[in-house]
Amino acid sequence: MVVRFAWPSLKSVLHVDPIFAATSTTSSFVAGAVSATPPVAAGGEALPPPFTIGAVLTETRLDSWLALGLVLAAGLYLYGVHRLRVRGDHWPVARTVFFLGPGLGGIALVTVSGLHAYDTALLSVHMVQHMMLSMVAPIFLALGAPMTLALRTLPQRPRKRLLAIVHSRIARIYSFPLVAFAIFVVNPFVLYFTDLYRYTLEHAWAHELVHAHFIMTGCVFFWPLLGLDPLPGRWPYPARALLMLLSVPFHTVLGLTIMQSTTLFGGDWYPSLNLGWADPWDDQVLAGGILWAGGEFVSVTMLAVLVVQWIKQSEREARRIDRELDRQEARERAAESAA
């Protein structure tokens, strides 16, 4: 904790009775220390310096549980790819790039880098984390098909357990598109329009839990819609596209509501930080704009991914039908020749 002391001014010193000079100075010293003590961020951490690119680079940390989880996930994924190559099987390079790059790398960018130092000091930085953790990284994690990789490399007993989890009743409920859609849409409103958000600002463990919740929510929503892993009860492409279009207005409404709000999110948390280099009201408007514009960008991106998948699936289906017609024609010619 940083403590600033308020020394008495020269004018006040000149007017103090010499007999009480020591007493007055000591009183001012203590009072200034109490009144000038700045608040701290969640978890008792010191407030970050002014937001700059250099500060973001220097505030990077690698001691969080999330950093350990990212390294472990990347190591397991690469080990699975290595197992396949040693066995002589092929694994698309694009899947590895998607999973490690925008997937795990996107999570690290907003949680392990210096941005984490500002996530409880600036609402705009928290919104960047929100977008990346719940709407960007889960898309590329799903495109990395880690479940398929696990099923192709795990021994028989762990593979059966994984299949049992995937086909369990709980997994079917949470992966059902309408249930996942409801969770994905309702969560931000519950977080930002209740006292829960203020609680996460005051407690570091709750803030970290929100990060994990964002990732899980995004995965539950995007995995059945865009993921390449085999999931039960997957909807056809037209229904998936419709569900994605329905999710667009909710983030637009949330972003505009934040921009036009007449109250600060988190109550007096941000003003109490007394950041001379950031205005809480301007930062809240910026945060709403990030959510609005970012939601539009992510919506266009995921629709483009869905359209590409739809086209490829149609091409595969067309080739399958052509092969079936060729086999049927060959059987008919063979029957005519025999006759």
mmCIF file of N, CA, C and O in Angstrom, residues 102-141:
data_model
loop_
_atom_site.group_PDB
_atom_site.id
_atom_site.type_symbol
_atom_site.label_atom_id
_atom_site.label_comp_id
_atom_site.label_asym_id
_atom_site.label_seq_id
_atom_site.Cartn_x
_atom_site.Cartn_y
_atom_site.Cartn_z
ATOM 1 N N PRO A 102 -5.482 -17.573 -31.690
ATOM 2 C CA PRO A 102 -6.591 -16.751 -31.184
ATOM 3 C C PRO A 102 -7.344 -17.388 -30.017
ATOM 4 O O PRO A 102 -8.002 -16.676 -29.265
ATOM 5 N N GLY A 103 -7.231 -18.716 -29.871
ATOM 6 C CA GLY A 103 -7.924 -19.389 -28.774
ATOM 7 C C GLY A 103 -7.246 -19.153 -27.434
ATOM 8 O O GLY A 103 -7.594 -18.239 -26.683
ATOM 9 N N LEU A 104 -6.244 -19.978 -27.138
ATOM 10 C CA LEU A 104 -5.513 -19.821 -25.871
ATOM 11 C C LEU A 104 -4.729 -18.512 -25.839
ATOM 12 O O LEU A 104 -4.627 -17.857 -24.796
ATOM 13 N N GLY A 105 -4.173 -18.105 -26.987
ATOM 14 C CA GLY A 105 -3.428 -16.851 -27.035
ATOM 15 C C GLY A 105 -4.302 -15.647 -26.760
ATOM 16 O O GLY A 105 -3.868 -14.683 -26.115
ATOM 17 N N GLY A 106 -5.546 -15.678 -27.235
ATOM 18 C CA GLY A 106 -6.467 -14.572 -26.963
ATOM 19 C C GLY A 106 -6.794 -14.464 -25.483
ATOM 20 O O GLY A 106 -6.879 -13.361 -24.936
ATOM 21 N N ILE A 107 -6.967 -15.599 -24.819
ATOM 22 C CA ILE A 107 -7.219 -15.580 -23.377
ATOM 23 C C ILE A 107 -6.014 -15.014 -22.634
ATOM 24 O O ILE A 107 -6.152 -14.193 -21.725
ATOM 25 N N ALA A 108 -4.820 -15.446 -23.028
ATOM 26 C CA ALA A 108 -3.609 -14.944 -22.382
ATOM 27 C C ALA A 108 -3.430 -13.449 -22.614
ATOM 28 O O ALA A 108 -2.934 -12.733 -21.738
ATOM 29 N N LEU A 109 -3.835 -12.974 -23.773
ATOM 30 C CA LEU A 109 -3.647 -11.560 -24.102
ATOM 31 C C LEU A 109 -4.362 -10.637 -23.130
ATOM 32 O O LEU A 109 -3.870 -9.547 -22.814
ATOM 33 N N VAL A 110 -5.521 -11.062 -22.624
ATOM 34 C CA VAL A 110 -6.313 -10.173 -21.766
ATOM 35 C C VAL A 110 -6.267 -10.554 -20.294
ATOM 36 O O VAL A 110 -6.823 -9.842 -19.459
ATOM 37 N N THR A 111 -5.617 -11.661 -19.959
ATOM 38 C CA THR A 111 -5.575 -12.079 -18.553
ATOM 39 C C THR A 111 -4.165 -12.178 -17.996
ATOM 40 O O THR A 111 -3.954 -11.959 -16.798
ATOM 41 N N VAL A 112 -3.194 -12.520 -18.836
ATOM 42 C CA VAL A 112 -1.823 -12.681 -18.379
ATOM 43 C C VAL A 112 -0.989 -11.444 -18.692
ATOM 44 O O VAL A 112 -0.072 -11.106 -17.944
ATOM 45 N N SER A 113 -1.295 -10.767 -19.780
ATOM 46 C CA SER A 113 -0.562 -9.560 -20.139
ATOM 47 C C SER A 113 -0.868 -8.431 -19.156
ATOM 48 O O SER A 113 -1.644 -8.590 -18.212
ATOM 49 N N GLY A 114 -0.269 -7.257 -19.403
ATOM 50 C CA GLY A 114 -0.453 -6.120 -18.516
ATOM 51 C C GLY A 114 -1.872 -5.611 -18.445
ATOM 52 O O GLY A 114 -2.197 -4.805 -17.554
ATOM 53 N N LEU A 115 -2.741 -6.045 -19.336
ATOM 54 C CA LEU A 115 -4.136 -5.604 -19.278
ATOM 55 C C LEU A 115 -4.799 -6.016 -17.972
ATOM 56 O O LEU A 115 -5.730 -5.351 -17.508
ATOM 57 N N HIS A 116 -4.333 -7.124 -17.384
ATOM 58 C CA HIS A 116 -4.960 -7.590 -16.143
ATOM 59 C C HIS A 116 -4.830 -6.561 -15.031
ATOM 60 O O HIS A 116 -5.647 -6.521 -14.111
ATOM 61 N N ALA A 117 -3.792 -5.721 -15.092
ATOM 62 C CA ALA A 117 -3.583 -4.729 -14.032
ATOM 63 C C ALA A 117 -4.636 -3.633 -14.050
ATOM 64 O O ALA A 117 -4.798 -2.906 -13.066
ATOM 65 N N TYR A 118 -5.368 -3.513 -15.172
ATOM 66 C CA TYR A 118 -6.350 -2.439 -15.318
ATOM 67 C C TYR A 118 -7.788 -2.954 -15.310
ATOM 68 O O TYR A 118 -8.721 -2.174 -15.487
ATOM 69 N N ASP A 119 -7.991 -4.261 -15.133
ATOM 70 C CA ASP A 119 -9.339 -4.795 -15.293
ATOM 71 C C ASP A 119 -10.284 -4.400 -14.163
ATOM 72 O O ASP A 119 -11.501 -4.462 -14.330
ATOM 73 N N THR A 120 -9.756 -3.995 -13.012
ATOM 74 C CA THR A 120 -10.621 -3.476 -11.958
ATOM 75 C C THR A 120 -10.481 -1.969 -11.787
ATOM 76 O O THR A 120 -11.095 -1.392 -10.894
ATOM 77 N N ALA A 121 -9.665 -1.341 -12.634
ATOM 78 C CA ALA A 121 -9.486 0.111 -12.579
ATOM 79 C C ALA A 121 -10.183 0.823 -13.729
ATOM 80 O O ALA A 121 -10.560 1.993 -13.591
ATOM 81 N N LEU A 122 -10.372 0.140 -14.855
ATOM 82 C CA LEU A 122 -11.022 0.722 -16.027
ATOM 83 C C LEU A 122 -12.104 -0.229 -16.522
ATOM 84 O O LEU A 122 -11.826 -1.393 -16.831
ATOM 85 N N LEU A 123 -13.324 0.256 -16.616
ATOM 86 C CA LEU A 123 -14.416 -0.566 -17.139
ATOM 87 C C LEU A 123 -14.183 -0.925 -18.594
ATOM 88 O O LEU A 123 -14.576 -2.002 -19.046
ATOM 89 N N SER A 124 -13.542 -0.040 -19.357
ATOM 90 C CA SER A 124 -13.282 -0.306 -20.766
ATOM 91 C C SER A 124 -12.371 -1.519 -20.943
ATOM 92 O O SER A 124 -12.583 -2.344 -21.843
ATOM 93 N N VAL A 125 -11.353 -1.654 -20.078
ATOM 94 C CA VAL A 125 -10.464 -2.816 -20.152
ATOM 95 C C VAL A 125 -11.237 -4.080 -19.785
ATOM 96 O O VAL A 125 -11.043 -5.136 -20.407
ATOM 97 N N HIS A 126 -12.106 -3.983 -18.800
ATOM 98 C CA HIS A 126 -12.924 -5.143 -18.438
ATOM 99 C C HIS A 126 -13.803 -5.569 -19.613
ATOM 100 O O HIS A 126 -14.005 -6.772 -19.834
ATOM 101 N N MET A 127 -14.315 -4.616 -20.378
ATOM 102 C CA MET A 127 -15.151 -4.954 -21.533
ATOM 103 C C MET A 127 -14.336 -5.629 -22.626
ATOM 104 O O MET A 127 -14.830 -6.515 -23.331
ATOM 105 N N VAL A 128 -13.083 -5.217 -22.802
ATOM 106 C CA VAL A 128 -12.216 -5.901 -23.754
ATOM 107 C C VAL A 128 -12.020 -7.352 -23.328
ATOM 108 O O VAL A 128 -12.065 -8.273 -24.147
ATOM 109 N N GLN A 129 -11.810 -7.564 -22.026
ATOM 110 C CA GLN A 129 -11.713 -8.926 -21.517
ATOM 111 C C GLN A 129 -13.011 -9.696 -21.756
ATOM 112 O O GLN A 129 -12.983 -10.864 -22.168
ATOM 113 N N HIS A 130 -14.124 -9.054 -21.495
ATOM 114 C CA HIS A 130 -15.429 -9.680 -21.693
ATOM 115 C C HIS A 130 -15.577 -10.159 -23.133
ATOM 116 O O HIS A 130 -15.962 -11.311 -23.387
ATOM 117 N N MET A 131 -15.243 -9.296 -24.091
ATOM 118 C CA MET A 131 -15.386 -9.647 -25.497
ATOM 119 C C MET A 131 -14.473 -10.813 -25.870
ATOM 120 O O MET A 131 -14.900 -11.761 -26.543
ATOM 121 N N MET A 132 -13.232 -10.739 -25.435
ATOM 122 C CA MET A 132 -12.269 -11.770 -25.820
ATOM 123 C C MET A 132 -12.599 -13.109 -25.177
ATOM 124 O O MET A 132 -12.569 -14.161 -25.849
ATOM 125 N N LEU A 133 -12.925 -13.101 -23.893
ATOM 126 C CA LEU A 133 -13.127 -14.353 -23.168
ATOM 127 C C LEU A 133 -14.426 -15.048 -23.521
ATOM 128 O O LEU A 133 -14.502 -16.281 -23.503
ATOM 129 N N SER A 134 -15.474 -14.298 -23.824
ATOM 130 C CA SER A 134 -16.777 -14.922 -24.053
ATOM 131 C C SER A 134 -17.186 -14.984 -25.515
ATOM 132 O O SER A 134 -18.076 -15.771 -25.861
ATOM 133 N N MET A 135 -16.550 -14.189 -26.399
ATOM 134 C CA MET A 135 -17.037 -14.115 -27.774
ATOM 135 C C MET A 135 -15.972 -14.366 -28.831
ATOM 136 O O MET A 135 -16.323 -14.682 -29.976
ATOM 137 N N VAL A 136 -14.706 -14.203 -28.532
ATOM 138 C CA VAL A 136 -13.666 -14.378 -29.548
ATOM 139 C C VAL A 136 -12.914 -15.692 -29.324
ATOM 140 O O VAL A 136 -12.900 -16.563 -30.200
ATOM 141 N N ALA A 137 -12.285 -15.832 -28.164
ATOM 142 C CA ALA A 137 -11.490 -17.027 -27.897
ATOM 143 C C ALA A 137 -12.304 -18.324 -28.000
ATOM 144 O O ALA A 137 -11.809 -19.306 -28.578
ATOM 145 N N PRO A 138 -13.543 -18.395 -27.467
ATOM 146 C CA PRO A 138 -14.287 -19.659 -27.582
ATOM 147 C C PRO A 138 -14.531 -20.102 -29.020
ATOM 148 O O PRO A 138 -14.598 -21.308 -29.287
ATOM 149 N N ILE A 139 -14.677 -19.157 -29.947
ATOM 150 C CA ILE A 139 -14.882 -19.531 -31.351
ATOM 151 C C ILE A 139 -13.691 -20.332 -31.866
ATOM 152 O O ILE A 139 -13.831 -21.394 -32.490
ATOM 153 N N PHE A 140 -12.485 -19.837 -31.588
ATOM 154 C CA PHE A 140 -11.291 -20.488 -32.115
ATOM 155 C C PHE A 140 -10.923 -21.728 -31.307
ATOM 156 O O PHE A 140 -10.306 -22.654 -31.844
ATOM 157 N N LEU A 141 -11.303 -21.770 -30.046
ATOM 158 C CA LEU A 141 -11.135 -23.009 -29.290
ATOM 159 C C LEU A 141 -12.006 -24.114 -29.886
ATOM 160 O O LEU A 141 -11.575 -25.271 -29.995
#
